[in-house]
Amino acid sequence: MKTTVTLAVIAAGVQAQEVYFTTTGYTARPQCTQPPATPSYRFQPFSYTLNETVRYATSIPSPSTTATFGPGYKEAVKMMNTKLSTTTWGSWVPGETVISATDTADKYGQAAWSSQWAQASLVNYTAVGLYTTTVRPTPVPTSELVLPPRDYFGPSDCYDFPQDFAFGVAGSAAQIEGAMGLEGRAPSLLEKIIQTGEPKDYVTNENYYLYKQDIQRLAAMGVKYYSFSIPWGRVLPFAVPGSPLNEQALKHYDDLINYVLEVGMLPVVTMLHFDTPLYFLKDANISATPDIGYNNGGYWHPEFVDSFVNYGKILFAHYSDRVPFWVTINEPLLYSFNFTGINNVVHAHAQLHHFYHDVLNGTGKVGFKLNDNFGVPKNPENQTDVDATNRFNAMQLGVFAYPICLGQQYPESILNTLPGAKPLTDAELKYIRKSTDFFGIDPYTATVVSPAPGGVEACSKQNTSTNSLFPYCVTQEWTNVYGWDIGYRSDSYVYITPTYLRSYLFYLWNTYKTPVIVSEFGFPVYDESFRDLPDQLFDSPRSQYYLSYMSEILKSIYEDGVKVIGAFAWSFMDNWEFGSYEAQFGLQVVNRTSQQRYYKKSFFDLVDFMGARNGLGY
Ligand SMILES: *[C@@H]1O[C@H](CO)[C@@H](O)[C@H](O)[C@H]1NC(C)=O
Ligand SMILES: *[C@@H]1O[C@H](CO)[C@@H](O)[C@H](O)[C@H]1NC(C)=O
Ligand SMILES: *[C@@H]1O[C@H](CO)[C@@H](O)[C@H](O)[C@H]1NC(C)=O
Ligand SMILES: *[C@@H]1O[C@H](CO)[C@@H](O)[C@H](O)[C@H]1NC(C)=O
Ligand SMILES: *[C@@H]1O[C@H](CO)[C@@H](O)[C@H](O)[C@H]1NC(C)=O
Ligand SMILES: *[C@@H]1O[C@H](CO)[C@@H](O)[C@H](O)[C@H]1NC(C)=O
Ligand SMILES: *[C@@H]1O[C@H](CO)[C@@H](O)[C@H](O)[C@H]1NC(C)=O
Ligand SMILES: *[C@@H]1O[C@H](CO)[C@@H](O)[C@H](O)[C@H]1NC(C)=O
């Protein structure tokens, strides 16, 4: 995929050593096979055209068959070797439940549950939004399903998606559900992490009660897969093995999954999406600076592995018959905190994969989902930059994927840099090897990498408090070697970088030899949240992002031989971005006063692109 190098000094002022992949001349037009035409001028009658050839979105067909991916609950639960009991706890009303509950002797009782909330001591706690019970869905009016005007430019590829390509949209619980202290949910890290004036996750989009309407809106657009997360603290409010299950939560997600199937869609379930039960952090300093990642997600906790595996098995037992794709932990690097956290994630993931396939004989897929804005060397001809880039990508991806995909040891860079890092034993590697059915990647954008000032080696001997570039020890930038931005910039860290996506997919497939799912990708249009509603809805830059990325995925599949088996757009609606509503990643606008949703243009464009290429999966 390297272009022919014609060395030429293209302009005065450009230093010879700065010229890397240069060539002169204009963009080639391989599509133009005829000689250029000559104009022939003439007069003709004129009439106004309104172009009212209205097209509507095509909703998903009703299901005709139901596929099964695992044993039903009765069979599965026998394989668990644990006694499961269920109960209900009700809802947290600040100052009330804690007083009225009298079962103080029961360590998993109402009083104990309430005291978790009291101990969380959250600021400005809001119990409910507009809804306190599931809203009955109504069909989406056809007037909302009229396609928007097309953008002038667009992809011109001629490929169709492979038959079984899994296309869908994604979201995560804490970013959309609200109903934080209702129906038995226990507090999670995400309520605690924002304690200043910024928006909290207490109410958000009220999807906990509006899920049917939200799913109905996806089906009306023709989307096949819905990727969502289940909050651990709803299912197991006391988190640990042996503690009772929350009957209301189990029913809720059972109903959600059934509703997804009823409208003709398929569910993709993530078990942990940053919302660690606060239990694992109750004595920890959640503001402490991590050795690696952004936050202290409690994955290092001595009880984490057994507890997470127990929770994961419970989800499998209840839902594996109906779920084709499972993700254990979302973007684990970001909340791993230190080497212990990483090591725990690797072990917990492998145990769940083994349980699913070796014990339950599940026929769906279980995988992970990693973050890493693809590191690309500042100068690909400079070995120092290439080495720094390999280190950057290995520390973010290889740390999980060397053992899980390849059965290989943690990267040298991890072992040599992270405090307390220890190699896996041969027996551990044997057990962990190939414990994933897909490589989920959230390749939002690319990052230009070069070594840290003073060099990688010196930096790697320091620590987070003495060097802000620790532990990767690289400089990250978003301009290329000539000073141009790497692509059109969004409201935050995302730049439109479709061609880097293609080289990223090439890198992943050929390095980790595992089928790839683009498990999240999306674009927060600059300043979108400050615009009037009609202008928010006409989101051409997001369309450009999605269509160019999907187009590059097609080229990756057909021209590079890369096995990409699915893509889930982030997000199906604007949501709570960890303390903010400003960087909007959604395919729909949400009015959080009325809880009304509005489709954006990019949603129509993306689904139309997929449908035109046989990519919707039906
Ligand atoms: C109307 O649609 C036709 C056919 O697609 C196109 O050629 C023409 O440019 C459109 N006119 C306007 C004003 O958009
Ligand atoms: C709590 O709510 C009050 C009133 O709405 C607001 O002024 C204050 O900034 C909020 N404090 C925090 C920390 O969110
Ligand atoms: C928690 O960690 C932060 C950041 O490292 C530090 O500033 C703070 O003093 C710590 N708090 C406690 C109570 O240790
Ligand atoms: C899984 O397959 C094994 C061997 O074929 C069998 O012993 C076991 O009962 C099966 N488990 C379930 C849950 O069907
Ligand atoms: C390669 O990159 C490094 C670090 O960015 C720089 O110090 C070095 O001079 C470069 N080497 C060449 C041959 O350009
Ligand atoms: C990770 O952090 C936890 C909590 O602070 C600590 O107990 C553990 O020892 C740390 N692990 C390493 C390898 O530093
Ligand atoms: C970081 O390194 C400095 C200088 O070597 C040392 O004084 C400090 O104790 C280290 N901090 C941590 C958290 O290891
Ligand atoms: C959101 O909904 C409220 C209540 O219906 C309405 O007053 C407000 O104008 C809406 N906001 C926007 C930006 O449309």
CSV table of N, CA and C in Angstrom, one decimal, residues 479-572:
chain,number,residue,atom,x,y,z
A,479,THR,N,-1.0,16.3,13.2
A,479,THR,CA,-0.6,17.0,11.9
A,479,THR,C,0.4,16.0,11.3
A,480,ASN,N,0.4,16.1,10.0
A,480,ASN,CA,1.4,15.2,9.3
A,480,ASN,C,2.7,15.9,9.3
A,481,VAL,N,3.7,15.3,8.6
A,481,VAL,CA,5.0,15.8,8.6
A,481,VAL,C,5.2,17.1,7.9
A,482,TYR,N,4.2,17.5,7.1
A,482,TYR,CA,4.2,18.8,6.4
A,482,TYR,C,3.4,19.8,7.2
A,483,GLY,N,2.8,19.5,8.3
A,483,GLY,CA,2.1,20.4,9.1
A,483,GLY,C,0.6,20.5,8.9
A,484,TRP,N,0.1,19.7,7.9
A,484,TRP,CA,-1.3,19.6,7.7
A,484,TRP,C,-2.0,18.8,8.7
A,485,ASP,N,-3.2,19.1,9.1
A,485,ASP,CA,-4.0,18.2,9.9
A,485,ASP,C,-4.2,16.9,9.2
A,486,ILE,N,-4.3,15.8,9.9
A,486,ILE,CA,-4.4,14.5,9.2
A,486,ILE,C,-5.8,14.3,8.6
A,487,GLY,N,-6.7,15.2,8.9
A,487,GLY,CA,-8.1,15.1,8.3
A,487,GLY,C,-8.9,16.2,8.9
A,488,TYR,N,-10.2,16.2,8.5
A,488,TYR,CA,-11.1,17.2,8.9
A,488,TYR,C,-11.4,17.0,10.4
A,489,ARG,N,-11.3,18.0,11.2
A,489,ARG,CA,-11.4,17.9,12.7
A,489,ARG,C,-12.8,18.0,13.2
A,490,SER,N,-13.1,17.2,14.2
A,490,SER,CA,-14.5,17.3,14.8
A,490,SER,C,-14.5,18.2,16.0
A,491,ASP,N,-15.4,18.1,16.9
A,491,ASP,CA,-15.5,18.8,18.1
A,491,ASP,C,-14.5,18.3,19.2
A,492,SER,N,-14.0,17.1,19.0
A,492,SER,CA,-13.0,16.7,20.0
A,492,SER,C,-11.9,16.0,19.3
A,493,TYR,N,-11.4,14.9,19.7
A,493,TYR,CA,-10.2,14.3,19.2
A,493,TYR,C,-10.3,13.6,17.9
A,494,VAL,N,-11.5,13.5,17.3
A,494,VAL,CA,-11.7,12.7,16.1
A,494,VAL,C,-11.4,13.5,14.9
A,495,TYR,N,-10.6,13.0,14.0
A,495,TYR,CA,-10.4,13.6,12.6
A,495,TYR,C,-10.9,12.6,11.6
A,496,ILE,N,-11.3,13.0,10.5
A,496,ILE,CA,-11.8,12.1,9.5
A,496,ILE,C,-10.6,11.5,8.7
A,497,THR,N,-10.3,10.2,9.0
A,497,THR,CA,-9.1,9.6,8.5
A,497,THR,C,-9.4,8.2,7.9
A,498,PRO,N,-10.2,8.2,6.8
A,498,PRO,CA,-10.6,6.9,6.3
A,498,PRO,C,-9.5,6.0,5.7
A,499,THR,N,-8.5,6.7,5.1
A,499,THR,CA,-7.4,5.8,4.6
A,499,THR,C,-6.5,5.2,5.7
A,500,TYR,N,-6.4,6.0,6.8
A,500,TYR,CA,-5.7,5.3,7.9
A,500,TYR,C,-6.5,4.2,8.5
A,501,LEU,N,-7.8,4.3,8.4
A,501,LEU,CA,-8.6,3.2,8.9
A,501,LEU,C,-8.3,1.9,8.1
A,502,ARG,N,-8.1,2.1,6.8
A,502,ARG,CA,-7.8,0.9,5.9
A,502,ARG,C,-6.5,0.3,6.3
A,503,SER,N,-5.5,1.2,6.5
A,503,SER,CA,-4.2,0.6,6.9
A,503,SER,C,-4.3,0.0,8.3
A,504,TYR,N,-5.1,0.6,9.2
A,504,TYR,CA,-5.3,0.0,10.5
A,504,TYR,C,-5.9,-1.4,10.4
A,505,LEU,N,-6.9,-1.6,9.6
A,505,LEU,CA,-7.5,-2.9,9.5
A,505,LEU,C,-6.5,-3.9,8.9
A,506,PHE,N,-5.7,-3.5,8.0
A,506,PHE,CA,-4.6,-4.3,7.4
A,506,PHE,C,-3.7,-4.7,8.5
A,507,TYR,N,-3.3,-3.8,9.3
A,507,TYR,CA,-2.3,-4.0,10.4
A,507,TYR,C,-2.9,-5.0,11.4
A,508,LEU,N,-4.2,-4.8,11.8
A,508,LEU,CA,-4.8,-5.7,12.8
A,508,LEU,C,-4.9,-7.1,12.3
A,509,TRP,N,-5.5,-7.3,11.1
A,509,TRP,CA,-5.7,-8.6,10.6
A,509,TRP,C,-4.4,-9.4,10.4
A,510,ASN,N,-3.4,-8.7,9.9
A,510,ASN,CA,-2.1,-9.4,9.6
A,510,ASN,C,-1.3,-9.5,10.8
A,511,THR,N,-1.5,-8.8,11.9
A,511,THR,CA,-0.7,-8.9,13.1
A,511,THR,C,-1.4,-9.9,14.0
A,512,TYR,N,-2.7,-9.8,14.2
A,512,TYR,CA,-3.4,-10.6,15.2
A,512,TYR,C,-4.2,-11.8,14.6
A,513,LYS,N,-4.3,-11.9,13.3
A,513,LYS,CA,-4.9,-13.1,12.6
A,513,LYS,C,-6.2,-13.5,13.2
A,514,THR,N,-7.0,-12.4,13.5
A,514,THR,CA,-8.3,-12.7,14.1
A,514,THR,C,-9.4,-11.8,13.4
A,515,PRO,N,-10.6,-12.3,13.1
A,515,PRO,CA,-11.6,-11.5,12.4
A,515,PRO,C,-11.9,-10.2,13.1
A,516,VAL,N,-12.0,-9.1,12.4
A,516,VAL,CA,-12.1,-7.8,13.0
A,516,VAL,C,-13.6,-7.3,13.0
A,517,ILE,N,-14.0,-6.8,14.1
A,517,ILE,CA,-15.3,-6.0,14.1
A,517,ILE,C,-14.9,-4.6,14.5
A,518,VAL,N,-15.4,-3.7,13.7
A,518,VAL,CA,-15.3,-2.3,14.0
A,518,VAL,C,-16.4,-2.0,15.0
A,519,SER,N,-16.1,-2.1,16.3
A,519,SER,CA,-17.1,-2.2,17.3
A,519,SER,C,-17.7,-0.8,17.7
A,520,GLU,N,-17.0,0.3,17.4
A,520,GLU,CA,-17.5,1.6,17.5
A,520,GLU,C,-16.7,2.5,16.5
A,521,PHE,N,-17.4,3.4,15.9
A,521,PHE,CA,-16.8,4.5,15.2
A,521,PHE,C,-17.8,5.6,15.0
A,522,GLY,N,-17.3,6.8,15.1
A,522,GLY,CA,-18.3,7.9,15.0
A,522,GLY,C,-17.6,9.3,15.0
A,523,PHE,N,-18.4,10.3,14.9
A,523,PHE,CA,-17.8,11.6,14.6
A,523,PHE,C,-18.7,12.7,15.3
A,524,PRO,N,-18.2,13.5,16.3
A,524,PRO,CA,-18.9,14.6,16.8
A,524,PRO,C,-18.7,15.9,16.0
A,525,VAL,N,-19.6,16.3,15.3
A,525,VAL,CA,-19.5,17.4,14.4
A,525,VAL,C,-19.2,18.7,15.2
A,526,TYR,N,-18.3,19.5,14.7
A,526,TYR,CA,-17.8,20.7,15.4
A,526,TYR,C,-19.0,21.6,15.8
A,527,ASP,N,-19.1,21.9,17.1
A,527,ASP,CA,-20.1,22.9,17.5
A,527,ASP,C,-21.6,22.5,17.4
A,528,GLU,N,-21.8,21.2,17.0
A,528,GLU,CA,-23.1,20.8,16.7
A,528,GLU,C,-24.2,21.1,17.8
A,529,SER,N,-23.8,20.9,19.1
A,529,SER,CA,-24.8,21.0,20.2
A,529,SER,C,-25.2,22.4,20.3
A,530,PHE,N,-24.5,23.4,19.8
A,530,PHE,CA,-24.9,24.8,19.9
A,530,PHE,C,-25.8,25.3,18.8
A,531,ARG,N,-26.0,24.4,17.8
A,531,ARG,CA,-26.8,24.9,16.7
A,531,ARG,C,-28.3,24.7,16.8
A,532,ASP,N,-29.1,25.4,16.0
A,532,ASP,CA,-30.5,25.1,15.9
A,532,ASP,C,-30.8,23.7,15.5
A,533,LEU,N,-31.9,23.2,15.9
A,533,LEU,CA,-32.2,21.8,15.6
A,533,LEU,C,-32.1,21.4,14.1
A,534,PRO,N,-32.7,22.2,13.2
A,534,PRO,CA,-32.6,21.8,11.7
A,534,PRO,C,-31.1,21.7,11.3
A,535,ASP,N,-30.3,22.6,11.8
A,535,ASP,CA,-28.8,22.6,11.4
A,535,ASP,C,-28.1,21.4,12.1
A,536,GLN,N,-28.5,21.0,13.3
A,536,GLN,CA,-27.9,19.8,13.9
A,536,GLN,C,-28.3,18.6,13.1
A,537,LEU,N,-29.5,18.6,12.5
A,537,LEU,CA,-29.9,17.4,11.8
A,537,LEU,C,-29.2,17.3,10.4
A,538,PHE,N,-28.8,18.4,9.8
A,538,PHE,CA,-28.1,18.3,8.5
A,538,PHE,C,-26.6,18.2,8.8
A,539,ASP,N,-26.2,17.0,9.1
A,539,ASP,CA,-24.8,16.8,9.6
A,539,ASP,C,-23.9,16.2,8.6
A,540,SER,N,-23.7,16.9,7.5
A,540,SER,CA,-22.9,16.4,6.4
A,540,SER,C,-21.5,15.9,6.8
A,541,PRO,N,-20.7,16.5,7.7
A,541,PRO,CA,-19.4,16.0,8.0
A,541,PRO,C,-19.5,14.6,8.6
A,542,ARG,N,-20.6,14.3,9.4
A,542,ARG,CA,-20.7,13.0,9.9
A,542,ARG,C,-21.0,12.0,8.8
A,543,SER,N,-21.8,12.4,7.8
A,543,SER,CA,-22.1,11.5,6.7
A,543,SER,C,-20.8,11.2,6.0
A,544,GLN,N,-20.0,12.2,5.8
A,544,GLN,CA,-18.7,12.0,5.1
A,544,GLN,C,-17.8,11.0,5.9
A,545,TYR,N,-17.8,11.2,7.2
A,545,TYR,CA,-17.1,10.2,8.0
A,545,TYR,C,-17.6,8.8,7.8
A,546,TYR,N,-18.9,8.6,8.0
A,546,TYR,CA,-19.4,7.2,8.0
A,546,TYR,C,-19.2,6.6,6.6
A,547,LEU,N,-19.6,7.4,5.5
A,547,LEU,CA,-19.5,6.8,4.2
A,547,LEU,C,-18.1,6.5,3.8
A,548,SER,N,-17.2,7.4,4.1
A,548,SER,CA,-15.8,7.1,3.7
A,548,SER,C,-15.2,6.0,4.5
A,549,TYR,N,-15.6,5.9,5.8
A,549,TYR,CA,-15.1,4.7,6.6
A,549,TYR,C,-15.6,3.4,6.1
A,550,MET,N,-16.9,3.4,5.8
A,550,MET,CA,-17.5,2.1,5.3
A,550,MET,C,-17.0,1.8,3.9
A,551,SER,N,-16.7,2.8,3.1
A,551,SER,CA,-16.1,2.5,1.8
A,551,SER,C,-14.7,1.9,1.9
A,552,GLU,N,-14.0,2.4,2.9
A,552,GLU,CA,-12.6,1.9,3.1
A,552,GLU,C,-12.7,0.5,3.7
A,553,ILE,N,-13.7,0.2,4.4
A,553,ILE,CA,-13.9,-1.2,5.0
A,553,ILE,C,-14.1,-2.1,3.8
A,554,LEU,N,-14.9,-1.7,2.8
A,554,LEU,CA,-15.1,-2.5,1.6
A,554,LEU,C,-13.8,-2.8,0.9
A,555,LYS,N,-13.0,-1.7,0.7
A,555,LYS,CA,-11.7,-1.9,0.0
A,555,LYS,C,-10.8,-2.8,0.8
A,556,SER,N,-10.9,-2.7,2.1
A,556,SER,CA,-10.1,-3.5,3.0
A,556,SER,C,-10.4,-5.0,2.8
A,557,ILE,N,-11.7,-5.3,2.7
A,557,ILE,CA,-12.2,-6.6,2.5
A,557,ILE,C,-11.8,-7.2,1.1
A,558,TYR,N,-12.1,-6.4,0.1
A,558,TYR,CA,-12.0,-6.9,-1.3
A,558,TYR,C,-10.6,-6.7,-1.9
A,559,GLU,N,-9.9,-5.6,-1.5
A,559,GLU,CA,-8.6,-5.4,-2.2
A,559,GLU,C,-7.5,-5.8,-1.3
A,560,ASP,N,-7.7,-5.9,0.0
A,560,ASP,CA,-6.6,-6.3,0.9
A,560,ASP,C,-6.7,-7.6,1.5
A,561,GLY,N,-7.9,-8.3,1.3
A,561,GLY,CA,-8.1,-9.6,1.9
A,561,GLY,C,-8.2,-9.6,3.4
A,562,VAL,N,-8.7,-8.5,4.0
A,562,VAL,CA,-8.8,-8.4,5.4
A,562,VAL,C,-10.2,-8.9,5.8
A,563,LYS,N,-10.3,-9.7,6.8
A,563,LYS,CA,-11.6,-10.3,7.3
A,563,LYS,C,-12.2,-9.3,8.3
A,564,VAL,N,-13.1,-8.4,7.8
A,564,VAL,CA,-13.8,-7.5,8.7
A,564,VAL,C,-15.2,-8.1,8.7
A,565,ILE,N,-15.8,-8.5,9.9
A,565,ILE,CA,-17.0,-9.2,9.9
A,565,ILE,C,-18.2,-8.3,10.4
A,566,GLY,N,-17.9,-7.1,10.8
A,566,GLY,CA,-19.0,-6.3,11.3
A,566,GLY,C,-18.6,-4.8,11.6
A,567,ALA,N,-19.6,-4.0,11.7
A,567,ALA,CA,-19.3,-2.6,12.1
A,567,ALA,C,-20.5,-2.0,12.8
A,568,PHE,N,-20.3,-1.4,14.0
A,568,PHE,CA,-21.4,-0.8,14.8
A,568,PHE,C,-21.1,0.7,15.0
A,569,ALA,N,-22.0,1.5,14.4
A,569,ALA,CA,-21.8,3.0,14.5
A,569,ALA,C,-22.1,3.5,15.9
A,570,TRP,N,-21.2,4.4,16.3
A,570,TRP,CA,-21.3,5.0,17.6
A,570,TRP,C,-21.7,6.5,17.4
A,571,SER,N,-22.8,6.9,17.9
A,571,SER,CA,-23.7,6.2,18.7
A,571,SER,C,-25.1,6.3,18.1
A,572,PHE,N,-26.0,5.5,18.5
A,572,PHE,CA,-27.4,5.6,17.8
A,572,PHE,C,-28.1,6.8,18.2
